[in-house]
Short mmCIF file of C-alpha atoms in Angstrom, two decimals:
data_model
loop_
_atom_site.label_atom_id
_atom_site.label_comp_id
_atom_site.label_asym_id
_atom_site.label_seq_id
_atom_site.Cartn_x
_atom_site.Cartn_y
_atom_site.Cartn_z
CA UNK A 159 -9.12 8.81 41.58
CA UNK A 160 -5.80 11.07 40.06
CA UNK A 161 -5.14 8.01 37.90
CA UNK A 162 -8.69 8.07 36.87
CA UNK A 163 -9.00 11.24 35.57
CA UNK A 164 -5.80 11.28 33.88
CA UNK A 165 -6.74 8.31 32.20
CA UNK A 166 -10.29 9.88 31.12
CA UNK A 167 -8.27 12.86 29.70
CA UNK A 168 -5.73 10.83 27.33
CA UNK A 169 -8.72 9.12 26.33
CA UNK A 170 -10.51 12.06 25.83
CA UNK A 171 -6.95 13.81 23.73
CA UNK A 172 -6.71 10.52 21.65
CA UNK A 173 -10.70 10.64 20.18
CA UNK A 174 -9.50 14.47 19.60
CA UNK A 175 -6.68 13.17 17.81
CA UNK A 176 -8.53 10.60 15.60
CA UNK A 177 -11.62 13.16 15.27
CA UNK A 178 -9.67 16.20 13.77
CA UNK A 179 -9.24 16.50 10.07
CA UNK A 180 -6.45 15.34 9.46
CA UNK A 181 -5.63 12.89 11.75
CA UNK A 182 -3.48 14.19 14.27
CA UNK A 183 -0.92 11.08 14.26
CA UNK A 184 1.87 13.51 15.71
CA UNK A 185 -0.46 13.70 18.83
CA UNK A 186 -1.52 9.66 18.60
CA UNK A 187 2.22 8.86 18.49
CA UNK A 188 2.36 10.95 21.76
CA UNK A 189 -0.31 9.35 23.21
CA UNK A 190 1.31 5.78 22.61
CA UNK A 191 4.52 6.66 24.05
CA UNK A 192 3.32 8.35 27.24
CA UNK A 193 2.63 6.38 30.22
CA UNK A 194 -0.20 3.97 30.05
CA UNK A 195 0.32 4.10 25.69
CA UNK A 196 -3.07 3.32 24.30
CA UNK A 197 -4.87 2.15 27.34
CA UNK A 198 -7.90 -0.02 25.67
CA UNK A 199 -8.47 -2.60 22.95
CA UNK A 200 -10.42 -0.33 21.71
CA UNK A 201 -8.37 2.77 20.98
CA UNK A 202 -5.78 0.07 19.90
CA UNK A 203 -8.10 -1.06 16.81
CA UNK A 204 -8.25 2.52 15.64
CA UNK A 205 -5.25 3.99 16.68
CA UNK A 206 -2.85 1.47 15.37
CA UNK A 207 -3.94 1.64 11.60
CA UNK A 208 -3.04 5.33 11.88
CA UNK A 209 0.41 4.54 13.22
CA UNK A 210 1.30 2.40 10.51
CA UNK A 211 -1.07 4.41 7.78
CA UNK A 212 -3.60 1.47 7.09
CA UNK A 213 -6.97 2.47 5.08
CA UNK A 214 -8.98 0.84 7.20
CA UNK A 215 -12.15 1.48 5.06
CA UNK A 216 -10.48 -0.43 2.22
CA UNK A 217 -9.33 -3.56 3.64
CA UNK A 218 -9.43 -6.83 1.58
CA UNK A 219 -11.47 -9.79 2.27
CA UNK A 220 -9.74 -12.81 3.30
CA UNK A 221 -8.79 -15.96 1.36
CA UNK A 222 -10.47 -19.07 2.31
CA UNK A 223 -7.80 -21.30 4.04
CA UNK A 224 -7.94 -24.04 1.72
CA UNK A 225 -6.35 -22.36 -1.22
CA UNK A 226 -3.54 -20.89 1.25
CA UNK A 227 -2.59 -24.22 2.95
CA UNK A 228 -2.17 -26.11 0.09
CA UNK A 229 0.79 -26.51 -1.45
CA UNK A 230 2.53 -23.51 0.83
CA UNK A 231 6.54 -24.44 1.72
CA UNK A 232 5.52 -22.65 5.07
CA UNK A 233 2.45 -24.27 6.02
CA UNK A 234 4.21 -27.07 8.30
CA UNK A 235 5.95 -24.84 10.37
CA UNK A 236 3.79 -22.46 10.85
CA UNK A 237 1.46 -24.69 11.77
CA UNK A 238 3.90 -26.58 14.31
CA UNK A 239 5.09 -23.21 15.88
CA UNK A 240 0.98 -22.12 16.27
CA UNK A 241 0.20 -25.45 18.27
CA UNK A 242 3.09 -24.17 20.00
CA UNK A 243 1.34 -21.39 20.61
CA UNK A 244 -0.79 -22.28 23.37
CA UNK A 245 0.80 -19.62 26.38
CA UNK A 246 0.12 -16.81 24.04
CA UNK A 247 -3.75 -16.83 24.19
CA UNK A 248 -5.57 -16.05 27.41
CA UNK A 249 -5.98 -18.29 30.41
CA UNK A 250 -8.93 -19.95 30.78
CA UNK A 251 -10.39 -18.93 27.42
CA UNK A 252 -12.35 -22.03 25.94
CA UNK A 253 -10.37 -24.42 23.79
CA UNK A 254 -12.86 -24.09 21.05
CA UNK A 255 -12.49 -20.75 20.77
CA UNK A 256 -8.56 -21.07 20.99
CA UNK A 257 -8.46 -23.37 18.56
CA UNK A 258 -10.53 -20.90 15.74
CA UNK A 259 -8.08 -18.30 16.83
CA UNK A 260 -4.90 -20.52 16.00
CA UNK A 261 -6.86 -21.05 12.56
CA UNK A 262 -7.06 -17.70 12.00
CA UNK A 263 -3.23 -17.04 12.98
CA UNK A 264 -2.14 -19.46 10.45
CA UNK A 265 -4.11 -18.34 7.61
CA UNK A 266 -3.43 -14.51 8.64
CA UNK A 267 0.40 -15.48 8.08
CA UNK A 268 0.30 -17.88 5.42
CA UNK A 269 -1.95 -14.73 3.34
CA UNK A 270 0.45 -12.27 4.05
CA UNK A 271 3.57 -14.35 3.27
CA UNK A 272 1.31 -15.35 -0.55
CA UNK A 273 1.14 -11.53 -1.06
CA UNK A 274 4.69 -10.97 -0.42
CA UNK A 275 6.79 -13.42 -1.85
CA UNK A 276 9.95 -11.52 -1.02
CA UNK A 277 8.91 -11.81 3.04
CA UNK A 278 10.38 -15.54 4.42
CA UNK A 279 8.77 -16.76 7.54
CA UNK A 280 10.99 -16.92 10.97
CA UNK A 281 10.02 -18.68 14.45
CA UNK A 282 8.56 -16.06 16.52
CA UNK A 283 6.96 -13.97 13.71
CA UNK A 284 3.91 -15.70 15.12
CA UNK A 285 4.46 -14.13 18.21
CA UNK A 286 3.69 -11.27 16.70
CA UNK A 287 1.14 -12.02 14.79
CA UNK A 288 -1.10 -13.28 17.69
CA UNK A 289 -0.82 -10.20 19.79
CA UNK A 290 -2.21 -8.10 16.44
CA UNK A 291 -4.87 -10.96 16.26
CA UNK A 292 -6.43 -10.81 20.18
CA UNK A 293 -6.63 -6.96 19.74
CA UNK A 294 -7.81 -6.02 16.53
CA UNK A 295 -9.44 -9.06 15.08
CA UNK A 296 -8.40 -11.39 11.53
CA UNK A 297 -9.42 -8.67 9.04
CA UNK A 298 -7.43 -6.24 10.46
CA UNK A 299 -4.68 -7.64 12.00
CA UNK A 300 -3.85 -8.58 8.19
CA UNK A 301 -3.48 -5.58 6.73
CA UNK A 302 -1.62 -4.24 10.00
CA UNK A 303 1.34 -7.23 9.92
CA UNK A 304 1.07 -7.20 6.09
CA UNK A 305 2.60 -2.98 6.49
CA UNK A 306 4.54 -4.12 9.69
CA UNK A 307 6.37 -7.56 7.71
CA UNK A 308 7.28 -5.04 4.75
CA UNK A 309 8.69 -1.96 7.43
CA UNK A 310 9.66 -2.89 10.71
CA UNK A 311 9.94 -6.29 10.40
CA UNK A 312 11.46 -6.46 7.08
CA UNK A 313 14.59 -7.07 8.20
CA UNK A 314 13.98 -10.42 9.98
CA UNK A 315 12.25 -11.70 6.87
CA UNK A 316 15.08 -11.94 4.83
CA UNK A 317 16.47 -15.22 3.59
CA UNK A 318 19.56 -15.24 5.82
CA UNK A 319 20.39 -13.57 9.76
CA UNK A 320 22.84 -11.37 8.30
CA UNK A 321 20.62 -8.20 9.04
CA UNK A 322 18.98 -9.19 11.58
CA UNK A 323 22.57 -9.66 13.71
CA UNK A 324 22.98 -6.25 12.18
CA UNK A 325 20.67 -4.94 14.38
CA UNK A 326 21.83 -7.19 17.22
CA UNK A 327 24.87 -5.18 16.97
CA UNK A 328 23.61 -1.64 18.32
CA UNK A 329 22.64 -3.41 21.64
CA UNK A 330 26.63 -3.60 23.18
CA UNK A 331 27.03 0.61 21.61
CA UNK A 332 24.24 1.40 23.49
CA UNK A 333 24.98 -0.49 26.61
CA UNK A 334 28.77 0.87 26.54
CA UNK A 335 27.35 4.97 25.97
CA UNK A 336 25.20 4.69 29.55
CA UNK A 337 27.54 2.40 31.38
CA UNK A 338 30.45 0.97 30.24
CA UNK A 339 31.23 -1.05 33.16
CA UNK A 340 28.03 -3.36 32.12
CA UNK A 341 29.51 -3.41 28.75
CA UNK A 342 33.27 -4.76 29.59
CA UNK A 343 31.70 -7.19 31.99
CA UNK A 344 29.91 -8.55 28.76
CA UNK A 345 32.67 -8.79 26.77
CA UNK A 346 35.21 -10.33 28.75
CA UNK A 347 32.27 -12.62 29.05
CA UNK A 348 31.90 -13.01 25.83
CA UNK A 349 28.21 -13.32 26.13
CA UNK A 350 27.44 -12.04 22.68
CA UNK A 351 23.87 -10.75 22.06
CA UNK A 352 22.25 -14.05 20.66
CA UNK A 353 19.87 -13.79 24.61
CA UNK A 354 18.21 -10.59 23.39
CA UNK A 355 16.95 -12.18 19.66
CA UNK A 356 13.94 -13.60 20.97
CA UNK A 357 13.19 -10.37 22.48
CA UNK A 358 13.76 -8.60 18.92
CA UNK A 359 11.93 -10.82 16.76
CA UNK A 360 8.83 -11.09 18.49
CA UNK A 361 8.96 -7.63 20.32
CA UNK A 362 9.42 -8.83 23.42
CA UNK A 363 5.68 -11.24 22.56
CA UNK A 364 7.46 -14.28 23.25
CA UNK A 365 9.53 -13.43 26.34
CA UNK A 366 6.53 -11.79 28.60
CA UNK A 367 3.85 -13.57 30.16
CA UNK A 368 1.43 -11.09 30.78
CA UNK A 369 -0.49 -9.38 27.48
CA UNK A 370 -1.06 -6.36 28.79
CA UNK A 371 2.55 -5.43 28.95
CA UNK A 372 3.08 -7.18 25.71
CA UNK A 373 0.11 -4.47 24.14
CA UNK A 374 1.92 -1.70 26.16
CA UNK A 375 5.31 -2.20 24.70
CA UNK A 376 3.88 -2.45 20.97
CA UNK A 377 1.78 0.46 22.10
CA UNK A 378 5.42 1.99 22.07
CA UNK A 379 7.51 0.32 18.77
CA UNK A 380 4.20 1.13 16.57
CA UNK A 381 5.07 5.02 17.42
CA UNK A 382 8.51 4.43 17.57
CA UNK A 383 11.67 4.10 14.67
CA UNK A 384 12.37 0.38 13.95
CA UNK A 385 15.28 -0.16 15.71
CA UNK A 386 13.64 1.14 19.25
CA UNK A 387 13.10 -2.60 19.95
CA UNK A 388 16.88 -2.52 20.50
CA UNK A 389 16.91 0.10 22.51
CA UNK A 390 14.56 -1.43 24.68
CA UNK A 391 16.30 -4.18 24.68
CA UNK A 392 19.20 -2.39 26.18
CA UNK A 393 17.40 -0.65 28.61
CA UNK A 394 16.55 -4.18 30.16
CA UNK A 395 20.04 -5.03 30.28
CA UNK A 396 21.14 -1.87 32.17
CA UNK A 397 18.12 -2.01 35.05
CA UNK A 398 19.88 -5.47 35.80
CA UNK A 399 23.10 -4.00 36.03
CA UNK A 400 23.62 -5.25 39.38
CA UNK A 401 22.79 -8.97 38.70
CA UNK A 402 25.17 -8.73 35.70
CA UNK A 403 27.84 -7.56 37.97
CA UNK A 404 27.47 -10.04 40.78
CA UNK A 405 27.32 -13.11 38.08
CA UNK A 406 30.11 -15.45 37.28
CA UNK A 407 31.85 -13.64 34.43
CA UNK A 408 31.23 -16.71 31.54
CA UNK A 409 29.23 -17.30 28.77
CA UNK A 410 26.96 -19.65 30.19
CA UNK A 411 25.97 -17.83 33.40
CA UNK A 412 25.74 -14.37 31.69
CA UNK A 413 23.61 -15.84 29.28
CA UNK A 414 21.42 -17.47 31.23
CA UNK A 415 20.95 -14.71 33.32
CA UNK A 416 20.24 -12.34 30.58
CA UNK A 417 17.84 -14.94 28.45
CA UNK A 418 15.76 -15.53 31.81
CA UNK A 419 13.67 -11.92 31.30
CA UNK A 420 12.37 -11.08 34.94
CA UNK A 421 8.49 -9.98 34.37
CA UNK A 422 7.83 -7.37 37.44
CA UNK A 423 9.88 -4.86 35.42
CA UNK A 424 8.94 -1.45 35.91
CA UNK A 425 7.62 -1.11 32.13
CA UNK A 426 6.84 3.14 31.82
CA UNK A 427 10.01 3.68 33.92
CA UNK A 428 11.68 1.58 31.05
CA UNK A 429 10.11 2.93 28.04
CA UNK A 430 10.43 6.54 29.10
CA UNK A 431 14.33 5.26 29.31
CA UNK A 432 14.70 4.07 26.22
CA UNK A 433 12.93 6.97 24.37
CA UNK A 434 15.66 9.20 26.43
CA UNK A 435 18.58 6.73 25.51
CA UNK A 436 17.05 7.00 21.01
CA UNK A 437 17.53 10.45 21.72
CA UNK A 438 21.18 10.62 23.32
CA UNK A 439 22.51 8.31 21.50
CA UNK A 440 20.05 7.74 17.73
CA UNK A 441 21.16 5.29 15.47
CA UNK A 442 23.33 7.41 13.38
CA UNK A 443 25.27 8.11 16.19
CA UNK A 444 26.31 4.80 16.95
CA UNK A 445 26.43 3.37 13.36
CA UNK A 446 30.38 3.07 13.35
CA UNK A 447 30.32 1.26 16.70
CA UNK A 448 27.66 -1.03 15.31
CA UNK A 449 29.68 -2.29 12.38
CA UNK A 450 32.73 -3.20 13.88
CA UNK A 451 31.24 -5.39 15.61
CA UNK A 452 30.12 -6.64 12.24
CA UNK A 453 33.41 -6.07 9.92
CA UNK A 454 31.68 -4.05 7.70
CA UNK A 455 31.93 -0.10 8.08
CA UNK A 456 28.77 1.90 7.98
CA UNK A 457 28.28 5.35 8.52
CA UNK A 458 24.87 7.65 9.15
CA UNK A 459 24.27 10.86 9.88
CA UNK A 460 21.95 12.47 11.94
CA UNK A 461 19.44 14.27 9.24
CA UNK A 462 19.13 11.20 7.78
CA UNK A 463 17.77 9.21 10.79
CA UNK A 464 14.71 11.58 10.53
CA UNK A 465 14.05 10.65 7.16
CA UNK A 466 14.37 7.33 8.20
CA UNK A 467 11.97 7.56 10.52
CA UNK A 468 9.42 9.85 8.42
CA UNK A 469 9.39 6.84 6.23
CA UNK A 470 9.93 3.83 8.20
CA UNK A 471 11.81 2.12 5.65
CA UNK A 472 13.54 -0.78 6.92
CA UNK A 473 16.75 1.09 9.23
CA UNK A 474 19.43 -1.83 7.62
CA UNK A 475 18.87 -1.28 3.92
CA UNK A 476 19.02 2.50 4.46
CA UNK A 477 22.22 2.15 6.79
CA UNK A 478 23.69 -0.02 3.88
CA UNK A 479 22.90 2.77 1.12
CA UNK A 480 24.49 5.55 3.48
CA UNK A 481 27.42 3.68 3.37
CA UNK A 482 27.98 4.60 -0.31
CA UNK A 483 27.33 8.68 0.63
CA UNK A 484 29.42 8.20 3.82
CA UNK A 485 31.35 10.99 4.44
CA UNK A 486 30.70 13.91 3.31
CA UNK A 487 26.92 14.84 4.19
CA UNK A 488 28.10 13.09 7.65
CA UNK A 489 30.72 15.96 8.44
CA UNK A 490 27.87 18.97 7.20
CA UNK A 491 25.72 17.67 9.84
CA UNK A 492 27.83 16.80 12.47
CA UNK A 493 29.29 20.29 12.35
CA UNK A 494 25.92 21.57 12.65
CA UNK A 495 24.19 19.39 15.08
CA UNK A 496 25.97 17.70 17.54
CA UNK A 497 29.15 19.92 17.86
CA UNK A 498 30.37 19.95 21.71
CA UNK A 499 28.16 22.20 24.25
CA UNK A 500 25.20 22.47 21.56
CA UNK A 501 22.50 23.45 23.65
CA UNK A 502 21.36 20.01 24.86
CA UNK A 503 18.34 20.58 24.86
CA UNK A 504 17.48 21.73 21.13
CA UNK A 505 19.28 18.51 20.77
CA UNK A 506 17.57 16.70 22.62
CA UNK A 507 14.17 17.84 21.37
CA UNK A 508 15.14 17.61 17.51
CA UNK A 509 15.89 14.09 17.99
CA UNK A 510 12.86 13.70 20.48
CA UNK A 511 10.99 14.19 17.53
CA UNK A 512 12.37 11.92 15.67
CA UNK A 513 10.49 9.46 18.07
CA UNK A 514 7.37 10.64 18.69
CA UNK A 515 6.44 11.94 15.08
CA UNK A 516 7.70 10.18 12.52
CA UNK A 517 7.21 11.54 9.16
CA UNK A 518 6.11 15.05 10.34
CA UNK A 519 9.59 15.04 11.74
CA UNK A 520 11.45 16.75 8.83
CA UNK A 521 8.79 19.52 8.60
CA UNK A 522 8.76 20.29 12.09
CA UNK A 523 12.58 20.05 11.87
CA UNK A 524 13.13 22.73 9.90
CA UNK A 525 10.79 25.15 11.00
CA UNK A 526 10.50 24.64 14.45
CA UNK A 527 13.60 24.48 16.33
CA UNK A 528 11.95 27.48 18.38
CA UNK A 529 9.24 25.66 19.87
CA UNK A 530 11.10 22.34 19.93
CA UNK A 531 12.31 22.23 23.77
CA UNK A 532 9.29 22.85 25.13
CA UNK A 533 7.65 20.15 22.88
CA UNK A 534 10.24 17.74 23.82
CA UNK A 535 9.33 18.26 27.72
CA UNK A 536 5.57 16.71 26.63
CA UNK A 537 7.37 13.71 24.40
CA UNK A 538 9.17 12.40 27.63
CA UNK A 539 7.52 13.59 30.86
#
């Protein structure tokens, strides 16, 4: 009955949310994070739009899927990898109904990558595409991966891997800031981080086999900076720390441990993690870390992870342009922010807000480092 009533009051704070002029998306972003994110279907189809600022009362119509399918370079495989597709939809829903649904999923993807001729399709971008499809419907879900392929996902969609194993890259930082035990064990496997791509480009869609923890962790990215997907990923890696530690310490054993993704894991315990772990240890922090594993030396610096986040560009083009401004804005903020024994937790709650608001973050930044802590306390309960 507890669970009950909390759940009637989130509902009840995220029609407040959507109902107040403007939308409050600071407190929506709060509401997908917490435990139980968005909780319905429902709330999903209007909360998400909000997350990712769709218009929802403008939304085009859609082609007809004649004049999409022909003469498309992607229309084979997208077409073989949706047959494929059969695990994503529901048991036991009817096959005619599955097979309109895998229509619609090819056409939704086949419209979007039309519009955007700079996008290029990858294997398990349908992944994602179905999940946006069984909650929110063709019209929608079209307008929400069309905003998520040119942000979040933008990086995937590139012609080559090169940015996409740029992002692969933050997962052995993170792994060696919390415990680097786990981390040396990996390397003298030599394991690499190739097990956790599936997880990355399909946001974990692929890997799970129940939807409703799929939903729950894009519940979670949607409110979230780009590269929390890595974090996440992480975050798996170090609940298994004890498996890791007991396996034979080769390639082949490592990875296979690590690729097979156990599915009782205790989701909110994990996300709350990871949220912790963005704030610790944000993007900016482990930058340098990131690109030696990867040659090529970037550098960030903490401000600039909030604007990053207040606009959701895509986090390796803006990593790559910091690179040219490198050190001197790095050493300002430094100084200023993360200078031994800062109080923790202003800290902590600047960057917490980083996750949870997104492009209110630089406002709130900079007047509100008074009322931050206690804020923070609500982010990550």
């Amino acid at each position: 009955a507890d669970f009950d009533s909390k759940k009637k009051r989130k509902v009840a704070e995220i029609y407040q949310a959507l109902n107040s002029d403007p939308i409050d998306v600071a407190t929506l972003r709060r509401m997908a994070i917490s435990e139980g994110g968005l909780l319905t279907d429902e709330i999903r189809c209007k909360v998400w739009p909000k997350l990712l600022s769709v218009n929802t009362d403008d939304l085009p119509p859609l082609p007809a899927g004649k004049e999409l399918r022909e003469d498309n370079k992607d229309y084979q495989q997208v077409l073989l990898d949706v047959r494929r597709s059969l695990r994503r939809f529901p048991p036991g829903m009817p096959d005619d109904q599955r097979e309109g649904l895998q229509e619609e999923l090819i056409d939704i993807i086949l419209h979007v990558l039309k519009r955007n001729p700079q996008l290029h399709y990858y294997q398990g971008y349908h992944d994602i595409v179905v999940t946006f499809l069984l909650v929110v419907g063709d019209r929608l879900a079209t307008a929400l991966v069309e905003k998520l392929s040119t942000h979040h996902l933008r990086d995937f969609m590139d012609p080559t891997m090169d940015n996409t194993k740029h992002i692969l890259n933050y997962l052995m930082p993170i792994i060696d800031r919390v415990n680097p035990e786990v981390h040396n064990f990996m390397q003298s496997a030599e394991v690499g981080t190739i097990f956790a791509l599936s997880w990355l480009i399909t946001w974990f869609g692929h890997v799970l086999s129940d939807f409703r923890h799929v939903v729950r962790l894009y519940d979670f990215f949607l409110a979230c900076h780009p590269l929390m997907p890595i974090y996440f990923a992480a975050v798996i890696v170090l609940y298994r720390e004890q498996e890791v530690l007991d396996c034979e310490c080769d390639m082949a054993s490592v990875h296979h441990l690590l690729s097979q993704i156990p599915q009782d894991l205790p989701y909110e315990t994990l996300i709350s993690r990871a949220g912790d772990l963005f704030v610790q240890f944000p993007p900016s922090e482990l930058t340098r870390e990131a690109a030696q594993q990867q040659a090529e030396r970037t550098a960030a610096s903490t401000f600039k992870d909030f604007e990053l986040a207040s606009v959701q560009q895509r986090p390796d083009t803006v990593l790559r342009q910091r690179f040219r401004e490198r050190l001197r804005g790095e050493e300002r903020t430094k100084s200023t922010l993360t200078k031994p024994r800062t109080n923790r937790l202003v800290k902590l709650a600047v960057m917490g807000l980083t996750v949870a608001l997104g492009a209110a973050a630089l406002a709130v930044v900079k007047s509100a480092l008074e009322w931050a802590p206690k804020f923070e306390l609500q982010i990550f309960p």
